[in-house]
Amino acid sequence: FLASAGALKAAGDTGFISTFVPGIALGREDGRLTFVLGGGFALLSDYRFGNQNFGGPVQLVANLGISVAVYKALGLGYQFQHISDAAIYGSDSRGVDLHMFEVSYRY
């Protein structure tokens, strides 16, 4: 599971965003390299940023990522997420692509 929470800022507006993305992780047995693919949903506290309108507070998320163990249980990674309503709220809404860098620790 990939979960995130943070702020989305654009056109002078700031809103809360949270995502929940179940997925599948494929990697080496030693855990040093992992590829992640998933799909889930996002919740936006504000879905209008200037002229940009996401259509509504619930959005769909597609996720693709990679992570690498760099020292014992410490890892670094990159996640690409596309968030949009997939035309649930009508054909005039927009989506957004997020590029996230991660620091992880495996227990």
PDB file of C-alpha atoms in Angstrom:
ATOM      1  CA  PHE A   1       0.000   0.000   0.000  1.00  0.00           C
ATOM      2  CA  LEU A   2       1.168   3.493  -0.792  1.00  0.00           C
ATOM      3  CA  ALA A   3      -0.409   6.272   1.236  1.00  0.00           C
ATOM      4  CA  SER A   4       0.436   9.944   1.158  1.00  0.00           C
ATOM      5  CA  ALA A   5      -0.775  13.198   2.648  1.00  0.00           C
ATOM      6  CA  GLY A   6       0.280  16.699   1.824  1.00  0.00           C
ATOM      7  CA  ALA A   7      -0.522  20.020   0.254  1.00  0.00           C
ATOM      8  CA  LEU A   8      -1.390  20.789  -3.343  1.00  0.00           C
ATOM      9  CA  LYS A   9      -0.681  24.412  -4.239  1.00  0.00           C
ATOM     10  CA  ALA A  10      -1.518  26.224  -7.465  1.00  0.00           C
ATOM     11  CA  ALA A  11      -2.833  29.601  -8.630  1.00  0.00           C
ATOM     12  CA  GLY A  12      -2.503  31.061  -5.121  1.00  0.00           C
ATOM     13  CA  ASP A  13      -4.705  28.359  -3.557  1.00  0.00           C
ATOM     14  CA  THR A  14      -3.589  25.556  -1.241  1.00  0.00           C
ATOM     15  CA  GLY A  15      -5.554  22.396  -0.496  1.00  0.00           C
ATOM     16  CA  PHE A  16      -5.030  19.160   1.405  1.00  0.00           C
ATOM     17  CA  ILE A  17      -4.507  15.989  -0.626  1.00  0.00           C
ATOM     18  CA  SER A  18      -4.366  12.405   0.558  1.00  0.00           C
ATOM     19  CA  THR A  19      -3.927   9.250  -1.512  1.00  0.00           C
ATOM     20  CA  PHE A  20      -4.407   5.551  -0.897  1.00  0.00           C
ATOM     21  CA  VAL A  21      -3.000   3.290  -3.603  1.00  0.00           C
ATOM     22  CA  PRO A  22      -2.938  -0.501  -3.281  1.00  0.00           C
ATOM     23  CA  GLY A  23      -0.599  -2.107  -5.741  1.00  0.00           C
ATOM     24  CA  ILE A  24       1.893  -4.772  -6.548  1.00  0.00           C
ATOM     25  CA  ALA A  25       5.629  -4.625  -5.876  1.00  0.00           C
ATOM     26  CA  LEU A  26       8.035  -6.676  -7.958  1.00  0.00           C
ATOM     27  CA  GLY A  27      11.681  -6.942  -7.082  1.00  0.00           C
ATOM     28  CA  ARG A  28      14.766  -8.913  -6.357  1.00  0.00           C
ATOM     29  CA  GLU A  29      14.825 -11.445  -3.525  1.00  0.00           C
ATOM     30  CA  ASP A  30      17.421  -9.406  -1.641  1.00  0.00           C
ATOM     31  CA  GLY A  31      15.053  -6.382  -1.712  1.00  0.00           C
ATOM     32  CA  ARG A  32      17.625  -4.022  -3.185  1.00  0.00           C
ATOM     33  CA  LEU A  33      15.511  -3.054  -6.216  1.00  0.00           C
ATOM     34  CA  THR A  34      11.718  -2.858  -6.305  1.00  0.00           C
ATOM     35  CA  PHE A  35       9.248  -1.771  -9.002  1.00  0.00           C
ATOM     36  CA  VAL A  36       5.773  -0.668  -7.906  1.00  0.00           C
ATOM     37  CA  LEU A  37       2.549  -0.505  -9.939  1.00  0.00           C
ATOM     38  CA  GLY A  38      -0.788   0.446  -8.424  1.00  0.00           C
ATOM     39  CA  GLY A  39      -4.147   2.141  -8.669  1.00  0.00           C
ATOM     40  CA  GLY A  40      -6.334   3.748  -6.036  1.00  0.00           C
ATOM     41  CA  PHE A  41      -7.962   7.004  -5.090  1.00  0.00           C
ATOM     42  CA  ALA A  42      -7.215  10.500  -3.793  1.00  0.00           C
ATOM     43  CA  LEU A  43      -9.224  12.910  -1.688  1.00  0.00           C
ATOM     44  CA  LEU A  44      -8.883  16.662  -2.229  1.00  0.00           C
ATOM     45  CA  SER A  45     -10.096  19.262   0.274  1.00  0.00           C
ATOM     46  CA  ASP A  46     -10.247  21.827  -2.533  1.00  0.00           C
ATOM     47  CA  TYR A  47     -10.596  20.763  -6.152  1.00  0.00           C
ATOM     48  CA  ARG A  48     -10.558  24.220  -7.790  1.00  0.00           C
ATOM     49  CA  PHE A  49      -7.261  26.051  -8.219  1.00  0.00           C
ATOM     50  CA  GLY A  50      -7.729  29.193 -10.287  1.00  0.00           C
ATOM     51  CA  ASN A  51      -8.881  28.048 -13.743  1.00  0.00           C
ATOM     52  CA  GLN A  52      -7.907  24.430 -12.972  1.00  0.00           C
ATOM     53  CA  ASN A  53     -10.927  22.356 -11.932  1.00  0.00           C
ATOM     54  CA  PHE A  54     -10.482  18.715 -10.947  1.00  0.00           C
ATOM     55  CA  GLY A  55     -14.261  18.236 -11.021  1.00  0.00           C
ATOM     56  CA  GLY A  56     -14.773  16.944  -7.470  1.00  0.00           C
ATOM     57  CA  PRO A  57     -13.087  15.847  -4.246  1.00  0.00           C
ATOM     58  CA  VAL A  58     -12.658  12.141  -5.121  1.00  0.00           C
ATOM     59  CA  GLN A  59     -10.080  11.339  -7.791  1.00  0.00           C
ATOM     60  CA  LEU A  60      -8.577   8.192  -9.289  1.00  0.00           C
ATOM     61  CA  VAL A  61      -4.832   7.545  -9.028  1.00  0.00           C
ATOM     62  CA  ALA A  62      -2.448   5.543 -11.215  1.00  0.00           C
ATOM     63  CA  ASN A  63       1.000   4.966  -9.720  1.00  0.00           C
ATOM     64  CA  LEU A  64       4.345   3.747 -11.070  1.00  0.00           C
ATOM     65  CA  GLY A  65       7.526   3.733  -9.018  1.00  0.00           C
ATOM     66  CA  ILE A  66      10.952   2.348  -8.295  1.00  0.00           C
ATOM     67  CA  SER A  67      12.933   2.079  -5.067  1.00  0.00           C
ATOM     68  CA  VAL A  68      16.506   1.072  -4.295  1.00  0.00           C
ATOM     69  CA  ALA A  69      18.003   0.008  -0.963  1.00  0.00           C
ATOM     70  CA  VAL A  70      21.057   2.201  -0.396  1.00  0.00           C
ATOM     71  CA  TYR A  71      22.238   1.222   3.094  1.00  0.00           C
ATOM     72  CA  LYS A  72      20.886  -1.718   5.105  1.00  0.00           C
ATOM     73  CA  ALA A  73      17.151  -0.965   5.571  1.00  0.00           C
ATOM     74  CA  LEU A  74      17.329   2.616   4.220  1.00  0.00           C
ATOM     75  CA  GLY A  75      16.070   3.194   0.690  1.00  0.00           C
ATOM     76  CA  LEU A  76      15.494   5.903  -1.884  1.00  0.00           C
ATOM     77  CA  GLY A  77      12.826   5.944  -4.537  1.00  0.00           C
ATOM     78  CA  TYR A  78      10.761   7.774  -7.107  1.00  0.00           C
ATOM     79  CA  GLN A  79       7.000   7.575  -7.579  1.00  0.00           C
ATOM     80  CA  PHE A  80       5.027   8.944 -10.533  1.00  0.00           C
ATOM     81  CA  GLN A  81       1.318   9.468  -9.937  1.00  0.00           C
ATOM     82  CA  HIS A  82      -1.363  10.564 -12.364  1.00  0.00           C
ATOM     83  CA  ILE A  83      -4.461  11.887 -10.615  1.00  0.00           C
ATOM     84  CA  SER A  84      -7.719  12.649 -12.431  1.00  0.00           C
ATOM     85  CA  ASP A  85     -11.439  12.059 -12.170  1.00  0.00           C
ATOM     86  CA  ALA A  86     -11.480   9.928 -15.364  1.00  0.00           C
ATOM     87  CA  ALA A  87     -14.476  11.991 -16.563  1.00  0.00           C
ATOM     88  CA  ILE A  88     -16.613  10.974 -13.541  1.00  0.00           C
ATOM     89  CA  TYR A  89     -17.613  14.627 -12.987  1.00  0.00           C
ATOM     90  CA  GLY A  90     -17.914  15.460 -16.693  1.00  0.00           C
ATOM     91  CA  SER A  91     -15.614  15.947 -19.638  1.00  0.00           C
ATOM     92  CA  ASP A  92     -14.406  19.451 -18.651  1.00  0.00           C
ATOM     93  CA  SER A  93     -12.271  18.473 -15.639  1.00  0.00           C
ATOM     94  CA  ARG A  94      -8.489  18.171 -15.549  1.00  0.00           C
ATOM     95  CA  GLY A  95      -5.859  15.881 -14.059  1.00  0.00           C
ATOM     96  CA  VAL A  96      -2.407  16.363 -12.610  1.00  0.00           C
ATOM     97  CA  ASP A  97       0.876  14.449 -12.711  1.00  0.00           C
ATOM     98  CA  LEU A  98       2.905  14.282  -9.498  1.00  0.00           C
ATOM     99  CA  HIS A  99       6.593  13.403  -9.230  1.00  0.00           C
ATOM    100  CA  MET A 100       7.510  12.302  -5.702  1.00  0.00           C
ATOM    101  CA  PHE A 101      10.872  11.369  -4.271  1.00  0.00           C
ATOM    102  CA  GLU A 102      10.886   9.077  -1.264  1.00  0.00           C
ATOM    103  CA  VAL A 103      13.082   8.061   1.609  1.00  0.00           C
ATOM    104  CA  SER A 104      12.052   4.713   3.074  1.00  0.00           C
ATOM    105  CA  TYR A 105      12.977   2.413   5.904  1.00  0.00           C
ATOM    106  CA  ARG A 106      12.177  -1.314   5.805  1.00  0.00           C
ATOM    107  CA  TYR A 107      11.459  -3.070   9.085  1.00  0.00           C
TER     108      TYR A 107
END
